[in-house]
mmCIF file of C-alpha atoms in Angstrom:
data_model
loop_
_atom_site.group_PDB
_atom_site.id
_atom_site.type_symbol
_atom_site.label_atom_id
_atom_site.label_comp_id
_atom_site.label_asym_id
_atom_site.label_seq_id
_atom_site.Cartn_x
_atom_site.Cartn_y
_atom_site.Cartn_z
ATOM 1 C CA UNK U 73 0.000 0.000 0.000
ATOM 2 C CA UNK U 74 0.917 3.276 -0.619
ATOM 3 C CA UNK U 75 2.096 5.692 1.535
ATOM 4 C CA UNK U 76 3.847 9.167 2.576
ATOM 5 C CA UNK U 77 5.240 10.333 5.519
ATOM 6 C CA UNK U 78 6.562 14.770 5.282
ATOM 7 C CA UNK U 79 9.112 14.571 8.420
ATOM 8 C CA UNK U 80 8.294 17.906 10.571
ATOM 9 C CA UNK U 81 4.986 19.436 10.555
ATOM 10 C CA UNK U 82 6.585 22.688 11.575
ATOM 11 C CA UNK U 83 9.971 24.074 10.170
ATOM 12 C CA UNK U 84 11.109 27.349 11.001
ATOM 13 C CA UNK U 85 13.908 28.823 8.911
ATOM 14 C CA UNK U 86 15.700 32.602 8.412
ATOM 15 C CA UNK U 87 15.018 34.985 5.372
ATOM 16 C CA UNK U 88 18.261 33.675 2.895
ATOM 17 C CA UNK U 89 18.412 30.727 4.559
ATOM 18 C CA UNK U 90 18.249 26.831 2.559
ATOM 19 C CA UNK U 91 14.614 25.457 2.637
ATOM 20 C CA UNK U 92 14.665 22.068 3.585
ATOM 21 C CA UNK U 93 11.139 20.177 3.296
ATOM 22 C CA UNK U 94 11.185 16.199 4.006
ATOM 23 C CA UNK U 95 8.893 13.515 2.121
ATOM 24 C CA UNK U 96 9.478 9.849 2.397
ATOM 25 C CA UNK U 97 7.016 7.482 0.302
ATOM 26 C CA UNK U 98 6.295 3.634 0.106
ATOM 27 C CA UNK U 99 4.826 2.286 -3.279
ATOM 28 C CA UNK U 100 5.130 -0.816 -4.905
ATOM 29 C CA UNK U 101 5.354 0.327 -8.345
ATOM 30 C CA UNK U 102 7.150 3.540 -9.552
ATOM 31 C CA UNK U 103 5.452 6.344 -8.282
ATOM 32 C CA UNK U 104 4.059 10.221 -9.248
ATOM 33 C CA UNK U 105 5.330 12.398 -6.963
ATOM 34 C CA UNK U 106 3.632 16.118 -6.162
ATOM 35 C CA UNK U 107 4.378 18.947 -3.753
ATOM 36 C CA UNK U 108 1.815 21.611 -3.481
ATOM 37 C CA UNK U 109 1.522 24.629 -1.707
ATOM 38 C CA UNK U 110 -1.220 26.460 0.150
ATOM 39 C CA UNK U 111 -0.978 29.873 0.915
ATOM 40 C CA UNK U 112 -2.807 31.509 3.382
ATOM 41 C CA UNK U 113 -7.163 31.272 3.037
ATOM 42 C CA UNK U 114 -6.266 29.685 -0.487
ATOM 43 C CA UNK U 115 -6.639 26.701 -2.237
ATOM 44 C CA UNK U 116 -3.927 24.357 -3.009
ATOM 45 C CA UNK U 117 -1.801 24.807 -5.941
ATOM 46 C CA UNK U 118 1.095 22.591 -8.091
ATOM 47 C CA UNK U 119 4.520 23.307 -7.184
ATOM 48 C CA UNK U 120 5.909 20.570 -8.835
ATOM 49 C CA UNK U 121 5.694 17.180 -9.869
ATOM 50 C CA UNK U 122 8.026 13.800 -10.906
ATOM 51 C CA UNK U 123 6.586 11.874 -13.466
ATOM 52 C CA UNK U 124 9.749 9.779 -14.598
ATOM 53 C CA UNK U 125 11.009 11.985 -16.764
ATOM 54 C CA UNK U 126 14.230 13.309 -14.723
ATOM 55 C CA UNK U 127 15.207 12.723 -11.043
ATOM 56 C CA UNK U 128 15.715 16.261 -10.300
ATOM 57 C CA UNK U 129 12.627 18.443 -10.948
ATOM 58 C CA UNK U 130 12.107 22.311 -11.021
ATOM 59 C CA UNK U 131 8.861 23.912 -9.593
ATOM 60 C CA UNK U 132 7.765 27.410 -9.135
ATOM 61 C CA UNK U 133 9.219 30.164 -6.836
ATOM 62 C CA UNK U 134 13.171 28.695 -7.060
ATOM 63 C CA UNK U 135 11.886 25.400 -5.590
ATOM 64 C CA UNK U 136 12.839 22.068 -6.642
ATOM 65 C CA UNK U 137 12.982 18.146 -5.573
ATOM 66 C CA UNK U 138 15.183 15.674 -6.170
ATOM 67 C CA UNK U 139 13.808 11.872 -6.340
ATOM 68 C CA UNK U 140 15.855 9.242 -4.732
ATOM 69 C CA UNK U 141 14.638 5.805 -5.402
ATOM 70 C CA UNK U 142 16.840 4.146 -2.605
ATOM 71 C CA UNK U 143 16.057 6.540 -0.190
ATOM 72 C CA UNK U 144 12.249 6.741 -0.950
ATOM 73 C CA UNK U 145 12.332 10.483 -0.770
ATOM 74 C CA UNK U 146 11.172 13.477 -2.599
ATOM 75 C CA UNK U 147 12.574 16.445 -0.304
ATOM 76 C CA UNK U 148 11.657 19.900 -0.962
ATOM 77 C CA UNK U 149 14.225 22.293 -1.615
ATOM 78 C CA UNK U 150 14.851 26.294 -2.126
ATOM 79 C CA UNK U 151 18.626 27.646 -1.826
ATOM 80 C CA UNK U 152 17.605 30.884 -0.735
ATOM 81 C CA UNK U 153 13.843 31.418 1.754
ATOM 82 C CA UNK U 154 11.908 34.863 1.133
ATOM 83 C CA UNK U 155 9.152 35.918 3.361
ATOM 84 C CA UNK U 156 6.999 35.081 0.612
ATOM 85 C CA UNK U 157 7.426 30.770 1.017
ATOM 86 C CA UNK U 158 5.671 31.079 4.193
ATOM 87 C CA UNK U 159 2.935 28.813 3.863
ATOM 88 C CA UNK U 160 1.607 24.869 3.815
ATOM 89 C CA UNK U 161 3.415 22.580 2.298
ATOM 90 C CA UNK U 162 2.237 19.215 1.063
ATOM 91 C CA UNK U 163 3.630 16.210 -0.645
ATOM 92 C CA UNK U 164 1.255 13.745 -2.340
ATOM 93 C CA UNK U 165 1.706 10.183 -3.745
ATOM 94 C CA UNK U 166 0.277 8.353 -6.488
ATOM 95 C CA UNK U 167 0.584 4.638 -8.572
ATOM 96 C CA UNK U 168 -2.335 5.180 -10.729
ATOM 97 C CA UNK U 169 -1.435 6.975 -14.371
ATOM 98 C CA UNK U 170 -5.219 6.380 -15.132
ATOM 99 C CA UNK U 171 -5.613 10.175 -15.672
ATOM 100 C CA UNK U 172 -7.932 10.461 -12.244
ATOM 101 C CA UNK U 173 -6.066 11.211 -8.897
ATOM 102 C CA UNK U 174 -8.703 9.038 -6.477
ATOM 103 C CA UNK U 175 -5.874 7.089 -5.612
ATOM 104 C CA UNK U 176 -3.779 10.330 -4.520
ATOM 105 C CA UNK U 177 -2.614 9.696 -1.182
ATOM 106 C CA UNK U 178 -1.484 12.905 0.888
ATOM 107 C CA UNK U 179 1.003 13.527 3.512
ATOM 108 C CA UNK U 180 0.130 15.729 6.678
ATOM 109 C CA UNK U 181 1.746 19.004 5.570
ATOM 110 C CA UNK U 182 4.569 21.303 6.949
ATOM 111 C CA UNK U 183 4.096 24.389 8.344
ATOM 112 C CA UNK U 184 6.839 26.863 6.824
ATOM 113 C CA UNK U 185 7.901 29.913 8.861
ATOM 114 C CA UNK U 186 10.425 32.425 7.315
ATOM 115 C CA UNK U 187 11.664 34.324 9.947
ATOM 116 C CA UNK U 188 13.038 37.908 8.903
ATOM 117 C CA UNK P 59 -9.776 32.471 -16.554
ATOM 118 C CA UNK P 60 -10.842 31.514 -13.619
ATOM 119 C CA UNK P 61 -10.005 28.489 -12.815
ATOM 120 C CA UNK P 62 -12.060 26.339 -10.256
ATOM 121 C CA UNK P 63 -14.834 28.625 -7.968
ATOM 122 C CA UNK P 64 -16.805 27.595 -5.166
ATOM 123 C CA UNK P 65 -19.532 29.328 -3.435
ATOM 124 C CA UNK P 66 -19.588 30.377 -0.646
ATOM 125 C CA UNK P 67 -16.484 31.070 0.487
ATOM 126 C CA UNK P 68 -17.757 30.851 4.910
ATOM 127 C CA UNK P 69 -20.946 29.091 6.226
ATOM 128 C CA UNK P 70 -22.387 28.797 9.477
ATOM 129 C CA UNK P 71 -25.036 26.025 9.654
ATOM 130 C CA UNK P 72 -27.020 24.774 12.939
ATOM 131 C CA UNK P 73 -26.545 21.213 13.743
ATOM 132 C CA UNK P 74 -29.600 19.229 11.125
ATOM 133 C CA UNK P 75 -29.603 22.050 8.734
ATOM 134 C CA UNK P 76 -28.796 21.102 5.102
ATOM 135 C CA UNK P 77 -26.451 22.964 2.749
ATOM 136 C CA UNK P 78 -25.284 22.558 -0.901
ATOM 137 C CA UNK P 79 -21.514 23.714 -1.834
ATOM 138 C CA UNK P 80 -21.121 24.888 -5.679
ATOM 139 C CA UNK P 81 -18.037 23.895 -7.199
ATOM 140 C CA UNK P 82 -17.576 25.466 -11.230
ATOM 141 C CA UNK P 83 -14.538 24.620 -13.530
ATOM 142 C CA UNK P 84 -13.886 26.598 -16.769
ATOM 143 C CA UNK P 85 -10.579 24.446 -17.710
ATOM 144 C CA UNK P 86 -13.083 21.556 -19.811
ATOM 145 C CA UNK P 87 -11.435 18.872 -17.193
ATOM 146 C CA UNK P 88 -12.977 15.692 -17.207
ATOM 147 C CA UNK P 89 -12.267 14.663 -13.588
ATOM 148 C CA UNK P 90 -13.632 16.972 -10.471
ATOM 149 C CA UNK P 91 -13.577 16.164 -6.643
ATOM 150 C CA UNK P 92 -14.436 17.496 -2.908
ATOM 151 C CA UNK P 93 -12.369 16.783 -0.709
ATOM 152 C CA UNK P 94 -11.993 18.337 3.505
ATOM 153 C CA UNK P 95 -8.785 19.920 5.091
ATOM 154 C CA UNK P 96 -8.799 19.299 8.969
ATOM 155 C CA UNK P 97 -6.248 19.611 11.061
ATOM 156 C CA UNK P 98 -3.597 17.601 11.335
ATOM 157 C CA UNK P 99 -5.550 14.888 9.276
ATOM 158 C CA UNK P 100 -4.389 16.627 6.157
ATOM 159 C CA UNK P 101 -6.586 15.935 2.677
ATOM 160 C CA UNK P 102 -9.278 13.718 2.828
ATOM 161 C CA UNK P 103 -11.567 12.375 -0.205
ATOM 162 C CA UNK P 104 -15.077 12.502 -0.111
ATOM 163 C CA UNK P 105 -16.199 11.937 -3.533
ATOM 164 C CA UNK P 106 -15.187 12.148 -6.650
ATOM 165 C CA UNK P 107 -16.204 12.196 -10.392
ATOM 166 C CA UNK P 108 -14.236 10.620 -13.017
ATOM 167 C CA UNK P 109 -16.401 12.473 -15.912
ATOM 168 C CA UNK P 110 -19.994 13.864 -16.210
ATOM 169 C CA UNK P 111 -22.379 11.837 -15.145
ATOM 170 C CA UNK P 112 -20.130 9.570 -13.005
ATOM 171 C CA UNK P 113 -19.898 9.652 -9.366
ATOM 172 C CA UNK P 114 -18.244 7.276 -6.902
ATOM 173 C CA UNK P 115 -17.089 7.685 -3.116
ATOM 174 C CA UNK P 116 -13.636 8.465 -1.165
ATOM 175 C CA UNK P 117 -12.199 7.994 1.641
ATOM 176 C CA UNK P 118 -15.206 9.706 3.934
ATOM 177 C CA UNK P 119 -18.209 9.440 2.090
ATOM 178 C CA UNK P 120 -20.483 9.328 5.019
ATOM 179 C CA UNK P 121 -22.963 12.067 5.381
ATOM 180 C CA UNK P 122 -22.429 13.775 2.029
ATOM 181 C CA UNK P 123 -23.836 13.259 -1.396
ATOM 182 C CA UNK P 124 -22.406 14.846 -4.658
ATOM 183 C CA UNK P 125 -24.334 15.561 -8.028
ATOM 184 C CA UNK P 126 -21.997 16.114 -11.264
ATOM 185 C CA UNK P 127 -24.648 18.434 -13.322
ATOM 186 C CA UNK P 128 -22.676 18.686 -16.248
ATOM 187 C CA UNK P 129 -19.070 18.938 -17.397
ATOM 188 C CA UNK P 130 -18.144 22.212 -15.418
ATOM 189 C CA UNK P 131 -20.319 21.969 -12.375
ATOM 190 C CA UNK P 132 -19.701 19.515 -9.621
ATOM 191 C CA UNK P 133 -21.908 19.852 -6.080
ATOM 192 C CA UNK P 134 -21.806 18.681 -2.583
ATOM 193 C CA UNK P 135 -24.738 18.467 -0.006
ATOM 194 C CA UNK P 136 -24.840 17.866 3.176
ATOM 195 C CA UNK P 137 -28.583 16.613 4.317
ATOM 196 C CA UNK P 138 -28.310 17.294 7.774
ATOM 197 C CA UNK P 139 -24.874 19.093 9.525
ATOM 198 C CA UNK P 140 -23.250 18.207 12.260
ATOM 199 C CA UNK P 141 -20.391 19.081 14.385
ATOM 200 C CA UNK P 142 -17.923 16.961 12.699
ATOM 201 C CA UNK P 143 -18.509 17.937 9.499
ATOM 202 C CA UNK P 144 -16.836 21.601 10.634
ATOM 203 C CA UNK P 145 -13.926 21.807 7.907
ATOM 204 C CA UNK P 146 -12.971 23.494 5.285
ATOM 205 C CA UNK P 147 -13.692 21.600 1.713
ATOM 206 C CA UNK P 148 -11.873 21.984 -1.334
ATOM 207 C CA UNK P 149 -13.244 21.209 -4.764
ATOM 208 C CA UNK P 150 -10.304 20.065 -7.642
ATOM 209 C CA UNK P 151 -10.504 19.324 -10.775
ATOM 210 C CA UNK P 152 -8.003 17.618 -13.006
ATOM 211 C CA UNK P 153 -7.845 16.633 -16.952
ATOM 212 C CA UNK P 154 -7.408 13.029 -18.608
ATOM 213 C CA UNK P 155 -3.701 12.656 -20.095
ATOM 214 C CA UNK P 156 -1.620 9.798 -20.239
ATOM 215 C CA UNK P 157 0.360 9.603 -17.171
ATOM 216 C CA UNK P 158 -1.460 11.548 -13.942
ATOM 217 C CA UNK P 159 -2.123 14.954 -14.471
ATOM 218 C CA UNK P 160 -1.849 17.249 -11.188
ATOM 219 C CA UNK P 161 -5.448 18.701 -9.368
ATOM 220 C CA UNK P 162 -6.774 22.580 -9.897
ATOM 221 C CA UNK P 163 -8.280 23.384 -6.713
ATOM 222 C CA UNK P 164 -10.465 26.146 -5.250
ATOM 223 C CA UNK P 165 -10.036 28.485 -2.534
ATOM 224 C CA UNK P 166 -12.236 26.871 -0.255
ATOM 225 C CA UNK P 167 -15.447 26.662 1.696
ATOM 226 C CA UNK P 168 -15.017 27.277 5.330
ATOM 227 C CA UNK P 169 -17.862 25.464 6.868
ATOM 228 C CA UNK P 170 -18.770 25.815 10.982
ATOM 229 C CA UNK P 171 -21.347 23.646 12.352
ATOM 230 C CA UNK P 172 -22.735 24.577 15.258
#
């Protein structure tokens, strides 16, 4: 069974400072991988995804995630936090390529706080 | 373009009161579903809708029906509220490509239940 597990629901980090967000996943096939962001009183919205294509994938905003099959992770990375990032985080995990995401199974979240 | 709306944006219902949420897309995606943000429990699934005039259930069905009208428009009713169904729900949509293809969400009903 699938599964994801985002290490920290609260991470606290300083304006300039690396942005490190965790995701570990179980899957028994080769997997879509998502991070999404909420903003404040907003919906969610893509930041990136891996569909296969290349290990290392760029989102929006400077962020991007490297996929590490032995590891089982998909962290969350941005060299360089702006007041801006603060907001939810979420990473998602899917085995279905059916076109549908009712098999989308969703981590917890992590709170990001960019402290000036 | 707007994107995905739902209406309204807050409710307050009384505990037994019914409610219907709107949810509109204007991207001609097949797929569309509700799903509730609570905390710490993260996204949950409670219906979904593959294309028009499908329907089938998610992870917390119970208590909530959903009617696909047509292509853009996907609804969800609650028959009679109660104090767990406080959340905030989130309607997505999605289209059909090869491969997945990531969810278009809303900004959100906030929903109290008193």
């Amino acid at each position: 069974a699938q599964s994801v597990t985002q290490l920290g629901s609260h991470v606290s980090v300083s304006e300039g400072a690396l942005v490190l967000l965790r995701c570990n996943y179980s899957s028994s096939v080769p997997p879509y991988l998502f991070w999404y962001v909420q903003y404040p009183n907003q919906g969610l919205q893509l930041l990136l995804k891996y569909t296969s294509a290349a290990t290392l994938v760029k989102g929006i905003n400077g962020f991007e995630a490297e996929f590490k099959k032995s590891e089982t992770s998909f962290h969350l990375t941005k060299p360089s936090a702006h007041m801006s990032d603060a907001a939810e985080y979420f990473c998602a995990v899917s085995d279905d390529n059916a076109g549908n995401n009712r098999k989308l199974i969703w981590g917890l979240g992590t709170s990001l706080a960019v402290n000036p | 373009n707007a994107g995905v709306t739902q209406t309204p944006k807050f409710q307050v219902l009384k505990t037994g009161q019914s409610m219907t949420l709107q949810c509109a897309q204007d991207m001609n995606h097949n797929s569309m579903y509700w799903y509730r943000q609570d905390p710490g429990m993260g996204l949950r699934l409670i219906y979904y809708s593959a294309s028009e005039g499908t329907t089938d259930k998610g992870e917390v069905p119970n208590g909530y029906n959903v009617s696909r009208l047509n292509k853009r428009e996907f609804s969800l009713r609650l028959e009679s509220a109660a104090p767990s169904q406080t959340s905030v729900y989130f309607c997505a949509s999605s289209e059909a490509l090869p491969g997945l293809s990531h969810l278009h969400f809303g900004n959100g009903t906030r929903l109290t239940v008193t």
